[in-house]
Amino acid sequence: MPTLITSGSTCRCSFGTSPCPLLIPPATGVTCSALPVATILDHQPLVNLATFGMCSNPANPAVAAATAAALGVLTPVPCVPATVAPWAPGSATLQISGAPALTETSKLPCSYPGGIIEIIAPAQHSVTTS
């Protein structure tokens, strides 16, 4: 059974240079190990996900422009997460404020093709869900 994800869990983007923590405001009042619990709807850029360092996805228009300016040499640019769809899949059995809880097996697509964000280190390890 997958682990329930809380604020402070570490995420990684397939095109980013560094991991970042998942930030969950305590709005729902639901906690686990004294940390706010995440749902599949917690995917807002610069609110729930700060930055993954530098982005090297050639489908990112900023990377494409920087690469073109460098005469075709792949040139990463500062990452601004581009997430418009929710995490998937969420918990099949646990809902928080009407949305499935986020689990360690959930993935978040980046708007730029090929970019996938995943949980690499849950902030808590004691609660699992199905």
N, CA, C and O atoms as a MOPAC input file, in Angstrom:
PM7 MOZYME 1SCF
protein

 N      0.84400 1    -1.18000 1     0.00000 1
 C      0.00000 1     0.00000 1     0.00000 1
 C      0.88800 1     1.24200 1     0.00000 1
 O      1.89800 1     1.27500 1     0.70300 1
 N      0.52600 1     2.26200 1    -0.77700 1
 C      1.36100 1     3.45600 1    -0.86100 1
 C      1.27700 1     4.33300 1     0.38600 1
 O      0.29000 1     4.31400 1     1.12000 1
 N      2.32600 1     5.09000 1     0.59700 1
 C      2.41600 1     6.01200 1     1.72200 1
 C      1.64900 1     7.29100 1     1.41900 1
 O      1.68400 1     7.79300 1     0.29500 1
 N      0.96300 1     7.80900 1     2.41300 1
 C      0.24800 1     9.07200 1     2.31000 1
 C      1.26000 1    10.21400 1     2.25700 1
 O      2.24500 1    10.19900 1     2.99500 1
 N      1.02900 1    11.20000 1     1.39400 1
 C      1.97900 1    12.29800 1     1.20300 1
 C      1.53900 1    13.53100 1     1.97900 1
 O      0.36700 1    13.90700 1     1.97000 1
 N      2.49700 1    14.14600 1     2.64600 1
 C      2.25200 1    15.33900 1     3.44900 1
 C      3.16400 1    16.47100 1     2.99800 1
 O      4.06300 1    16.28200 1     2.17900 1
 N      2.91200 1    17.63300 1     3.54400 1
 C      3.77200 1    18.78500 1     3.27900 1
 C      5.20900 1    18.45100 1     3.66300 1
 O      5.45300 1    17.79100 1     4.67300 1
 N      6.14400 1    18.90500 1     2.86300 1
 C      7.55300 1    18.64300 1     3.12600 1
 C      8.09700 1    17.43500 1     2.39600 1
 O      9.30400 1    17.19800 1     2.41900 1
 N      7.23500 1    16.66000 1     1.74500 1
 C      7.71400 1    15.53300 1     0.94900 1
 C      8.54800 1    16.07400 1    -0.20700 1
 O      8.26800 1    17.15600 1    -0.72200 1
 N      9.56600 1    15.32700 1    -0.61400 1
 C     10.46800 1    15.78600 1    -1.65900 1
 C     10.01800 1    15.28500 1    -3.02300 1
 O      9.70500 1    14.10700 1    -3.19200 1
 N      9.99000 1    16.20400 1    -4.00400 1
 C      9.58600 1    15.89700 1    -5.37100 1
 C     10.76300 1    16.09300 1    -6.31900 1
 O     11.71600 1    16.81200 1    -6.01800 1
 N     10.67200 1    15.42900 1    -7.48000 1
 C     11.69300 1    15.56900 1    -8.51500 1
 C     10.99200 1    15.67600 1    -9.86700 1
 O      9.98800 1    15.00800 1   -10.11400 1
 N     11.53900 1    16.52900 1   -10.74000 1
 C     11.05500 1    16.64400 1   -12.10900 1
 C     12.06600 1    15.97700 1   -13.02800 1
 O     13.27300 1    16.10000 1   -12.81800 1
 N     11.58700 1    15.28000 1   -14.03400 1
 C     12.47600 1    14.56100 1   -14.94300 1
 C     13.40400 1    15.48900 1   -15.72900 1
 O     14.41900 1    15.03100 1   -16.25500 1
 N     13.07900 1    16.78400 1   -15.82300 1
 C     13.93400 1    17.73100 1   -16.53900 1
 C     14.54400 1    18.78900 1   -15.63100 1
 O     15.21800 1    19.69700 1   -16.11900 1
 N     14.32500 1    18.69600 1   -14.31900 1
 C     14.87900 1    19.66800 1   -13.38200 1
 C     16.24900 1    19.23900 1   -12.87800 1
 O     16.61800 1    18.06900 1   -12.97700 1
 N     16.99700 1    20.19200 1   -12.33900 1
 C     18.33400 1    19.88600 1   -11.83100 1
 C     18.37400 1    19.63100 1   -10.33200 1
 O     19.37300 1    19.12500 1    -9.82200 1
 N     17.30900 1    19.97200 1    -9.61700 1
 C     17.31300 1    19.73800 1    -8.17400 1
 C     15.90000 1    19.43600 1    -7.68300 1
 O     14.91800 1    19.89200 1    -8.26800 1
 N     15.80900 1    18.66500 1    -6.60600 1
 C     14.48800 1    18.35500 1    -6.04200 1
 C     13.91500 1    19.57100 1    -5.32800 1
 O     14.62500 1    20.54100 1    -5.06100 1
 N     12.62600 1    19.50800 1    -5.02200 1
 C     12.00600 1    20.57800 1    -4.23600 1
 C     10.95600 1    19.96200 1    -3.30900 1
 O     10.40900 1    18.89700 1    -3.59600 1
 N     10.68400 1    20.64300 1    -2.19700 1
 C      9.66200 1    20.13600 1    -1.28000 1
 C      8.25700 1    20.46400 1    -1.77500 1
 O      8.03700 1    21.48800 1    -2.42100 1
 N      7.32200 1    19.58900 1    -1.46600 1
 C      5.91000 1    19.83500 1    -1.72600 1
 C      5.39700 1    20.66600 1    -0.55300 1
 O      5.57700 1    20.28200 1     0.60300 1
 N      4.77100 1    21.78300 1    -0.83700 1
 C      4.28700 1    22.69200 1     0.19500 1
 C      2.76600 1    22.64600 1     0.23400 1
 O      2.10300 1    22.95400 1    -0.75700 1
 N      2.21800 1    22.26400 1     1.37400 1
 C      0.76800 1    22.13000 1     1.53100 1
 C      0.30700 1    23.07100 1     2.64500 1
 O      0.69300 1    22.88800 1     3.79900 1
 N     -0.51200 1    24.07500 1     2.31900 1
 C     -1.04600 1    24.94100 1     3.36600 1
 C     -1.99500 1    24.14900 1     4.27300 1
 O     -2.63500 1    23.20400 1     3.81100 1
 N     -2.09300 1    24.51000 1     5.52400 1
 C     -2.94300 1    23.75100 1     6.45800 1
 C     -4.42900 1    24.06000 1     6.31600 1
 O     -5.16500 1    23.98000 1     7.30000 1
 N     -4.88400 1    24.40700 1     5.12700 1
 C     -6.27100 1    24.85300 1     4.90200 1
 C     -7.32300 1    23.81900 1     5.28100 1
 O     -8.36000 1    24.18300 1     5.83600 1
 N     -7.08600 1    22.53500 1     4.99600 1
 C     -8.11700 1    21.53000 1     5.27200 1
 C     -8.16500 1    21.13100 1     6.73800 1
 O     -9.18100 1    20.62100 1     7.20900 1
 N     -7.08900 1    21.35600 1     7.45600 1
 C     -7.02900 1    20.94900 1     8.84700 1
 C     -6.72800 1    19.47700 1     9.03400 1
 O     -6.68200 1    19.00300 1    10.16900 1
 N     -6.51900 1    18.72600 1     7.93600 1
 C     -6.19700 1    17.30200 1     8.01700 1
 C     -4.68600 1    17.14600 1     8.05900 1
 O     -3.97200 1    17.61700 1     7.17300 1
 N     -4.20800 1    16.47400 1     9.10700 1
 C     -2.76600 1    16.28300 1     9.26200 1
 C     -2.42700 1    14.81300 1     9.47100 1
 O     -3.27600 1    14.00100 1     9.83700 1
 N     -1.18600 1    14.50700 1     9.23400 1
 C     -0.62800 1    13.18400 1     9.47800 1
 C      0.79500 1    13.42100 1     9.96300 1
 O      1.55800 1    14.13200 1     9.30800 1
 N      1.15900 1    12.84700 1    11.08300 1
 C      2.46500 1    13.10300 1    11.68400 1
 C      2.67200 1    14.60600 1    11.87400 1
 O      3.78500 1    15.10600 1    11.71700 1
 N      1.60700 1    15.32000 1    12.20900 1
 C      1.59100 1    16.76500 1    12.45900 1
 C      1.86800 1    17.60300 1    11.21200 1
 O      2.17600 1    18.78900 1    11.32800 1
 N      1.76400 1    17.01000 1    10.02800 1
 C      1.99000 1    17.72700 1     8.77000 1
 C      0.71100 1    17.73900 1     7.94300 1
 O     -0.01500 1    16.74500 1     7.93000 1
 N      0.41200 1    18.85300 1     7.24400 1
 C     -0.77800 1    18.88600 1     6.39100 1
 C     -0.71800 1    17.80000 1     5.31300 1
 O      0.32500 1    17.58600 1     4.69500 1
 N     -1.84100 1    17.12200 1     5.09500 1
 C     -1.93500 1    16.04500 1     4.09700 1
 C     -2.25600 1    16.64500 1     2.73700 1
 O     -3.07100 1    17.56200 1     2.63100 1
 N     -1.60700 1    16.11900 1     1.68600 1
 C     -1.79400 1    16.59900 1     0.31200 1
 C     -2.91000 1    15.83600 1    -0.39600 1
 O     -3.20900 1    14.69100 1    -0.06000 1
 N     -3.51600 1    16.49300 1    -1.38200 1
 C     -4.47500 1    15.84200 1    -2.27000 1
 C     -3.96500 1    15.96600 1    -3.70800 1
 O     -2.97000 1    16.64300 1    -3.96700 1
 N     -4.65200 1    15.31200 1    -4.62900 1
 C     -4.23800 1    15.37600 1    -6.03100 1
 C     -4.36000 1    16.78600 1    -6.59800 1
 O     -3.78700 1    17.08100 1    -7.64700 1
 N     -5.10200 1    17.66400 1    -5.91300 1
 C     -5.27900 1    19.03200 1    -6.39800 1
 C     -4.16900 1    19.97700 1    -5.95500 1
 O     -4.16900 1    21.14800 1    -6.33400 1
 N     -3.23500 1    19.48900 1    -5.16700 1
 C     -2.11900 1    20.31000 1    -4.69600 1
 C     -0.98300 1    20.28700 1    -5.71400 1
 O      0.03600 1    19.62500 1    -5.51700 1
 N     -1.18200 1    21.02700 1    -6.80800 1
 C     -0.20000 1    21.03300 1    -7.89700 1
 C      0.08100 1    22.44000 1    -8.41200 1
 O      0.61900 1    22.59300 1    -9.50800 1
 N     -0.26400 1    23.44500 1    -7.66200 1
 C     -0.13500 1    24.82100 1    -8.13500 1
 C      1.32900 1    25.26800 1    -8.19100 1
 O      2.04100 1    25.19500 1    -7.19000 1
 N      1.77600 1    25.73100 1    -9.36800 1
 C      3.14700 1    26.23400 1    -9.49200 1
 C      3.38900 1    27.41100 1    -8.54700 1
 O      2.54700 1    28.29600 1    -8.40300 1
 N      4.54600 1    27.39800 1    -7.91500 1
 C      5.00400 1    28.44100 1    -7.00900 1
 C      4.14600 1    28.58000 1    -5.75500 1
 O      4.37400 1    29.48400 1    -4.95100 1
 N      3.15700 1    27.69200 1    -5.57500 1
 C      2.38100 1    27.61200 1    -4.33300 1
 C      2.69500 1    26.27600 1    -3.67200 1
 O      3.17700 1    26.23800 1    -2.54000 1
 N      2.42200 1    25.17600 1    -4.38000 1
 C      2.71900 1    23.84200 1    -3.86500 1
 C      4.09500 1    23.34500 1    -4.31000 1
 O      4.72000 1    22.53900 1    -3.62000 1
 N      4.55900 1    23.82200 1    -5.45100 1
 C      5.85800 1    23.41800 1    -6.00000 1
 C      6.65300 1    24.67600 1    -6.31600 1
 O      6.25400 1    25.46200 1    -7.17500 1
 N      7.76900 1    24.87100 1    -5.63200 1
 C      8.56300 1    26.09000 1    -5.82100 1
 C      9.30400 1    26.06800 1    -7.15700 1
 O      8.88300 1    26.72800 1    -8.10600 1
 N     10.37500 1    25.33500 1    -7.23700 1
 C     11.17300 1    25.25400 1    -8.45000 1
 C     12.04400 1    24.00600 1    -8.39300 1
 O     12.37200 1    23.50800 1    -7.31700 1
 N     12.40000 1    23.52500 1    -9.53800 1
 C     13.28300 1    22.36000 1    -9.62600 1
 C     14.65600 1    22.79200 1   -10.13700 1
 O     15.31400 1    22.04900 1   -10.86600 1
 N     15.07600 1    23.96500 1    -9.76200 1
 C     16.38600 1    24.47300 1   -10.16900 1
 C     16.34100 1    24.99100 1   -11.59100 1
 O     15.70900 1    26.00900 1   -11.87400 1
 N     17.01400 1    24.28600 1   -12.48200 1
 C     17.06600 1    24.66600 1   -13.89200 1
 C     16.29900 1    23.63500 1   -14.71100 1
 O     16.34800 1    22.43900 1   -14.42200 1
 N     15.58300 1    24.11200 1   -15.74400 1
 C     14.82200 1    23.23800 1   -16.63500 1
 C     15.61900 1    23.01300 1   -17.90900 1
 O     16.14200 1    23.95500 1   -18.50400 1
 N     15.70700 1    21.74400 1   -18.32200 1
 C     16.41800 1    21.41300 1   -19.56400 1
 C     15.49900 1    20.76300 1   -20.59700 1
 O     15.97500 1    20.12600 1   -21.53700 1
 N     14.18400 1    20.92200 1   -20.42600 1
 C     13.23800 1    20.32800 1   -21.37100 1
 C     13.21600 1    21.15200 1   -22.66200 1
 O     12.80500 1    22.31200 1   -22.63700 1
 N     13.65100 1    20.57800 1   -23.79000 1
 C     13.66900 1    21.34000 1   -25.03600 1
 C     12.28500 1    21.76700 1   -25.51800 1
 O     12.18000 1    22.62400 1   -26.39600 1
 N     11.21400 1    21.18100 1   -24.95500 1
 C      9.85900 1    21.59200 1   -25.31700 1
 C      9.43400 1    22.86500 1   -24.58100 1
 O      8.42500 1    23.47600 1   -24.93600 1
 N     10.19100 1    23.26600 1   -23.56700 1
 C      9.92400 1    24.50500 1   -22.84800 1
 C     10.34900 1    25.66000 1   -23.76100 1
 O     11.50900 1    25.71200 1   -24.17000 1
 N      9.43900 1    26.58700 1   -24.09100 1
 C      9.79400 1    27.67900 1   -25.00100 1
 C     11.00100 1    28.50100 1   -24.54000 1
 O     11.78200 1    28.96400 1   -25.37100 1
 N     11.15900 1    28.68600 1   -23.23800 1
 C     12.31100 1    29.44700 1   -22.73800 1
 C     13.61500 1    28.69100 1   -22.98300 1
 O     14.62500 1    29.29700 1   -23.33800 1
 N     13.59700 1    27.36300 1   -22.79400 1
 C     14.77900 1    26.54500 1   -23.07900 1
 C     15.06900 1    26.56600 1   -24.56900 1
 O     16.22600 1    26.68400 1   -24.97200 1
 N     14.03400 1    26.45200 1   -25.39200 1
 C     14.20800 1    26.48400 1   -26.85200 1
 C     14.82600 1    27.80400 1   -27.29700 1
 O     15.71500 1    27.81800 1   -28.14800 1
 N     14.36000 1    28.91300 1   -26.72800 1
 C     14.90300 1    30.22600 1   -27.10000 1
 C     16.35700 1    30.36900 1   -26.65800 1
 O     17.19400 1    30.86400 1   -27.41300 1
 N     16.65300 1    29.93400 1   -25.43100 1
 C     18.03300 1    30.02300 1   -24.94100 1
 C     18.95600 1    29.11600 1   -25.74700 1
 O     20.10200 1    29.47700 1   -26.01600 1
 N     18.46800 1    27.94700 1   -26.13200 1
 C     19.25100 1    27.01500 1   -26.94200 1
 C     19.49700 1    27.59900 1   -28.33500 1
 O     20.59800 1    27.47900 1   -28.87000 1
 N     18.49300 1    28.21800 1   -28.91100 1
 C     18.66000 1    28.84900 1   -30.22500 1
 C     19.67600 1    29.98300 1   -30.15100 1
 O     20.49900 1    30.14500 1   -31.05200 1
 N     19.61800 1    30.77300 1   -29.06800 1
 C     20.56800 1    31.87400 1   -28.89500 1
 C     21.99400 1    31.36400 1   -28.70200 1
 O     22.96000 1    32.06800 1   -28.99800 1
 N     22.11700 1    30.12300 1   -28.19800 1
 C     23.43800 1    29.51500 1   -27.99000 1
 C     23.83400 1    28.65500 1   -29.18400 1
 O     24.65900 1    27.74900 1   -29.06200 1
 N     23.24000 1    28.94600 1   -30.33600 1
 C     23.55600 1    28.25000 1   -31.58800 1
 C     23.36400 1    26.74200 1   -31.50200 1
 O     24.17100 1    25.96700 1   -32.01500 1
 N     22.27100 1    26.33700 1   -30.84100 1
 C     21.91300 1    24.92600 1   -30.79500 1
 C     22.44900 1    24.13800 1   -29.61800 1
 O     22.14900 1    22.95100 1   -29.49100 1
 N     23.23100 1    24.76200 1   -28.75500 1
 C     23.73100 1    24.07700 1   -27.56300 1
 C     22.63900 1    24.13900 1   -26.49300 1
 O     22.21500 1    25.22600 1   -26.10100 1
 N     22.18500 1    22.97200 1   -26.02100 1
 C     21.11700 1    22.92900 1   -25.01800 1
 C     21.47800 1    23.83200 1   -23.84700 1
 O     22.52400 1    23.66900 1   -23.21800 1
 N     20.59200 1    24.79200 1   -23.56300 1
 C     20.85100 1    25.77800 1   -22.52200 1
 C     19.69500 1    25.78800 1   -21.53300 1
 O     18.63200 1    26.32600 1   -21.84200 1
 N     19.87600 1    25.20600 1   -20.35000 1
 C     18.81800 1    25.21600 1   -19.33800 1
 C     18.48900 1    26.63900 1   -18.87700 1
 O     19.32500 1    27.54000 1   -18.94600 1
 N     17.26600 1    26.81400 1   -18.41100 1
 C     16.79700 1    28.09400 1   -17.87700 1
 C     16.17900 1    27.83700 1   -16.50400 1
 O     15.84800 1    26.69700 1   -16.18000 1
 N     16.02100 1    28.89300 1   -15.68700 1
 C     15.38400 1    28.68000 1   -14.37900 1
 C     14.01000 1    28.02000 1   -14.52800 1
 O     13.21800 1    28.38300 1   -15.39700 1
 N     13.75500 1    27.05300 1   -13.66700 1
 C     12.51000 1    26.29400 1   -13.70400 1
 C     11.36800 1    27.07900 1   -13.06600 1
 O     11.49700 1    27.62100 1   -11.96800 1
 N     10.26500 1    27.12300 1   -13.77300 1
 C      8.98500 1    27.55700 1   -13.21800 1
 C      8.03500 1    26.40800 1   -13.54000 1
 O      7.65600 1    26.23700 1   -14.69900 1
 N      7.63900 1    25.61100 1   -12.53700 1
 C      6.79200 1    24.45200 1   -12.83000 1
 C      5.57100 1    24.84300 1   -13.65900 1
 O      4.91700 1    25.85300 1   -13.39600 1
 N      5.28300 1    24.02600 1   -14.65700 1
 C      4.14000 1    24.26800 1   -15.55500 1
 C      3.16400 1    23.11200 1   -15.40200 1
 O      3.10800 1    22.21200 1   -16.24000 1
 N      2.40300 1    23.15100 1   -14.32600 1
 C      1.47400 1    22.06200 1   -14.02300 1
 C      0.04500 1    22.58400 1   -14.07700 1
 O     -0.31700 1    23.50500 1   -13.34500 1
 N     -0.76000 1    21.99000 1   -14.95000 1
 C     -2.15700 1    22.41600 1   -15.05700 1
 C     -3.13000 1    21.29100 1   -14.70900 1
 O     -4.28100 1    21.55400 1   -14.35900 1
 N     -2.68000 1    20.05500 1   -14.80200 1
 C     -3.53200 1    18.90300 1   -14.47600 1
 C     -3.17900 1    18.40700 1   -13.07200 1
 O     -2.05700 1    18.62000 1   -12.61200 1
 N     -4.10800 1    17.75700 1   -12.39400 1
 C     -3.80500 1    17.23300 1   -11.05800 1
 C     -2.88100 1    16.00800 1   -11.08400 1
 O     -2.65400 1    15.39300 1   -12.12600 1
 N     -2.36200 1    15.68500 1    -9.90800 1
 C     -1.59600 1    14.45800 1    -9.72000 1
 C     -2.50100 1    13.26700 1   -10.04900 1
 O     -3.72100 1    13.36900 1    -9.92700 1
 N     -1.92100 1    12.15300 1   -10.46000 1
 C     -2.71600 1    10.94600 1   -10.71800 1
 C     -1.84800 1     9.70800 1   -10.49900 1
 O     -0.64100 1     9.78900 1   -10.72700 1
 N     -2.36900 1     8.61500 1   -10.08700 1
 C     -3.69500 1     8.51700 1    -9.46600 1
 C     -3.59200 1     8.93400 1    -8.00900 1
 O     -2.49700 1     8.96800 1    -7.44700 1
 N     -4.69600 1     9.24200 1    -7.41100 1
 C     -4.72400 1     9.51000 1    -5.97900 1
 C     -5.17200 1     8.25700 1    -5.24900 1
 O     -5.29200 1     7.18800 1    -5.84700 1
 N     -5.41400 1     8.39100 1    -3.97600 1
 C     -5.88400 1     7.27000 1    -3.17400 1
 C     -7.28300 1     6.84800 1    -3.63500 1
 O     -8.14200 1     7.69100 1    -3.89000 1
 N     -7.49400 1     5.55400 1    -3.73700 1
 C     -8.79800 1     5.02700 1    -4.12800 1
 C     -9.78200 1     5.02800 1    -2.95400 1
 O    -10.98900 1     4.90400 1    -3.15800 1
 N     -9.27000 1     5.16800 1    -1.73000 1
 C    -10.14800 1     5.02900 1    -0.56900 1
 C    -10.19800 1     6.24800 1     0.34800 1
 O    -11.12400 1     6.35700 1     1.15100 1
 N     -9.25000 1     7.15600 1     0.25900 1
 C     -9.20400 1     8.29200 1     1.18300 1
 C     -9.39600 1     9.60400 1     0.42800 1
 O     -8.64100 1     9.92000 1    -0.49100 1
 N    -10.41600 1    10.36300 1     0.82800 1
 C    -10.68000 1    11.67100 1     0.23700 1
 C    -10.54000 1    12.73400 1     1.30700 1
 O    -10.89900 1    12.52400 1     2.46600 1
 N    -10.01000 1    13.88600 1     0.90000 1
 C     -9.86200 1    15.02900 1     1.79700 1
 C    -10.51600 1    16.21800 1     1.10500 1
 O    -10.10300 1    16.61100 1     0.01400 1
 N    -11.52500 1    16.78400 1     1.73200 1
 C    -12.27000 1    17.90700 1     1.14200 1
 C    -12.74400 1    17.58800 1    -0.27200 1
 O    -12.73000 1    18.46100 1    -1.14000 1
 N    -13.16200 1    16.35000 1    -0.51200 1
 C    -13.72000 1    15.95100 1    -1.79200 1
 C    -12.71400 1    15.54800 1    -2.85700 1
 O    -13.10400 1    15.24700 1    -3.98500 1
 N    -11.42200 1    15.53400 1    -2.52500 1
 C    -10.39600 1    15.15300 1    -3.50800 1
 C     -9.60500 1    13.96400 1    -2.97300 1
 O     -9.36200 1    13.87600 1    -1.76900 1
 N     -9.20300 1    13.05200 1    -3.85200 1
 C     -8.39200 1    11.91800 1    -3.39700 1
 C     -7.08600 1    12.38800 1    -2.75400 1
 O     -6.44600 1    13.33000 1    -3.22200 1
 N     -6.71300 1    11.71300 1    -1.68100 1
 C     -5.43700 1    12.01000 1    -1.03100 1
 C     -4.29100 1    11.64900 1    -1.97200 1
 O     -4.41800 1    10.75300 1    -2.80600 1
 N     -3.18100 1    12.35100 1    -1.83000 1
 C     -1.99600 1    12.10400 1    -2.65100 1
 C     -1.18900 1    10.97000 1    -2.02700 1
 O     -1.00900 1    10.92600 1    -0.81000 1
 N     -0.70500 1    10.05600 1    -2.86200 1
 C      0.11600 1     8.94900 1    -2.37600 1
 C      1.46400 1     8.95300 1    -3.09300 1
 O      1.63900 1     9.64200 1    -4.09700 1
 N      2.40600 1     8.18400 1    -2.57400 1
 C      3.76000 1     8.18200 1    -3.13500 1
 C      3.83100 1     7.63500 1    -4.55900 1
 O      4.84000 1     7.83100 1    -5.23600 1
 N      2.79400 1     6.95900 1    -5.02700 1
 C      2.80500 1     6.42700 1    -6.39500 1
 C      2.23100 1     7.40900 1    -7.40900 1
 O      2.25300 1     7.14100 1    -8.61100 1
 N      1.72200 1     8.53600 1    -6.94100 1
 C      1.13900 1     9.54200 1    -7.83100 1
 C      2.21800 1    10.23600 1    -8.65000 1
 O      3.35000 1    10.40000 1    -8.19600 1
 N      1.85600 1    10.64000 1    -9.85700 1
 C      2.74800 1    11.38000 1   -10.75100 1
 C      2.02400 1    12.64600 1   -11.19500 1
 O      0.79400 1    12.68500 1   -11.24300 1
 N      2.79400 1    13.67500 1   -11.51700 1
 C      2.23500 1    14.95200 1   -11.95300 1
 C      2.85100 1    15.32500 1   -13.29300 1
 O      4.06400 1    15.51200 1   -13.38600 1
 N      2.01400 1    15.43700 1   -14.35200 1
 C      2.58300 1    15.79200 1   -15.65400 1
 C      2.91100 1    17.27700 1   -15.74100 1
 O      2.15100 1    18.12400 1   -15.27100 1
 N      4.04300 1    17.57500 1   -16.34200 1
 C      4.39300 1    18.95200 1   -16.66700 1
 C      3.70400 1    19.27100 1   -17.99600 1
 O      3.46700 1    18.37400 1   -18.80500 1
 N      3.38900 1    20.52600 1   -18.21500 1
 C      2.75700 1    20.92400 1   -19.47500 1
 C      3.67900 1    20.72400 1   -20.67300 1
 O      3.21200 1    20.59900 1   -21.80500 1
 N      4.98900 1    20.69500 1   -20.42500 1
 C      5.94200 1    20.48000 1   -21.51000 1
 C      6.12300 1    18.98000 1   -21.69600 1
 O      6.47200 1    18.28400 1   -20.74300 1
 N      5.89300 1    18.46600 1   -22.90800 1
 C      5.93300 1    17.01600 1   -23.15600 1
 C      7.17900 1    16.34800 1   -22.58700 1
 O      8.30100 1    16.83500 1   -22.72900 1
 N      6.93800 1    15.22000 1   -21.94300 1
 C      8.02700 1    14.43500 1   -21.37400 1
 C      8.33800 1    14.74600 1   -19.92500 1
 O      8.98900 1    13.94800 1   -19.25200 1
 N      7.89100 1    15.87900 1   -19.43500 1
 C      8.16500 1    16.25300 1   -18.05200 1
 C      7.22300 1    15.55000 1   -17.09400 1
 O      6.00300 1    15.64800 1   -17.22800 1
 N      7.78800 1    14.84000 1   -16.12700 1
 C      6.99700 1    14.13000 1   -15.11400 1
 C      7.57500 1    14.46900 1   -13.73400 1
 O      8.78200 1    14.38600 1   -13.50800 1
 N      6.68400 1    14.84900 1   -12.82900 1
 C      7.07100 1    15.14100 1   -11.45600 1
 C      6.61700 1    13.97200 1   -10.59700 1
 O      5.49500 1    13.48600 1   -10.73400 1
 N      7.50100 1    13.52400 1    -9.70800 1
 C      7.18100 1    12.39300 1    -8.83500 1
 C      7.69500 1    12.65100 1    -7.42800 1
 O      8.56500 1    13.49200 1    -7.20500 1
 N      7.13200 1    11.90400 1    -6.48900 1
 C      7.56000 1    11.97000 1    -5.09200 1
 C      8.77800 1    11.05800 1    -4.94500 1
 O      8.73300 1     9.89100 1    -5.33200 1
 N      9.86300 1    11.59200 1    -4.38700 1
 C     11.04400 1    10.73900 1    -4.17700 1
 C     11.31000 1    10.45600 1    -2.70100 1
 O     12.03800 1     9.51800 1    -2.37500 1
 N     10.72900 1    11.25800 1    -1.80400 1
 C     10.91300 1    11.02400 1    -0.37000 1
 C      9.71300 1    11.57200 1     0.40200 1
 O      9.59900 1    12.78400 1     0.58900 1
 N      8.81600 1    10.68600 1     0.85300 1
 C      7.69700 1    11.15700 1     1.67200 1
 C      8.21000 1    11.78100 1     2.96600 1
 O      9.23700 1    11.36300 1     3.50200 1
 N      7.48600 1    12.78700 1     3.46500 1
 C      7.88900 1    13.43800 1     4.72100 1
 C      7.47500 1    12.62300 1     5.94100 1
 O      7.98300 1    12.85800 1     7.03700 1
 N      6.57600 1    11.68400 1     5.77200 1
 C      6.16400 1    10.79200 1     6.86500 1
 C      6.11700 1     9.36600 1     6.31600 1
 O      5.92000 1     9.15900 1     5.11900 1
 N      6.29800 1     8.39800 1     7.19400 1
 C      6.36900 1     7.00900 1     6.74900 1
 C      5.44500 1     6.07100 1     7.51600 1
 O      5.50900 1     4.85400 1     7.34600 1
 N      4.58700 1     6.63400 1     8.35800 1
 C      3.81200 1     5.76000 1     9.23300 1
 C      2.40400 1     5.43900 1     8.73700 1
 O      1.81300 1     4.45700 1     9.18600 1
 N      1.84700 1     6.24400 1     7.81700 1
 C      0.47200 1     6.03200 1     7.39400 1
 C      0.43100 1     5.64600 1     5.92200 1
 O      1.01500 1     6.32700 1     5.07900 1
 N     -0.26200 1     4.55100 1     5.61400 1
 C     -0.43200 1     4.11000 1     4.24000 1
 C     -1.90500 1     4.08100 1     3.90000 1
 O     -2.75700 1     4.05000 1     4.78800 1
 N     -2.20000 1     4.09100 1     2.62700 1
 C     -3.57200 1     4.05300 1     2.14500 1
 C     -3.63000 1     3.14500 1     0.92800 1
 O     -2.59200 1     2.72900 1     0.41400 1
 N     -4.81600 1     2.84000 1     0.47000 1
 C     -4.93000 1     2.01200 1    -0.73700 1
 C     -5.62300 1     2.76500 1    -1.83400 1
 O     -5.81100 1     2.23100 1    -2.92600 1

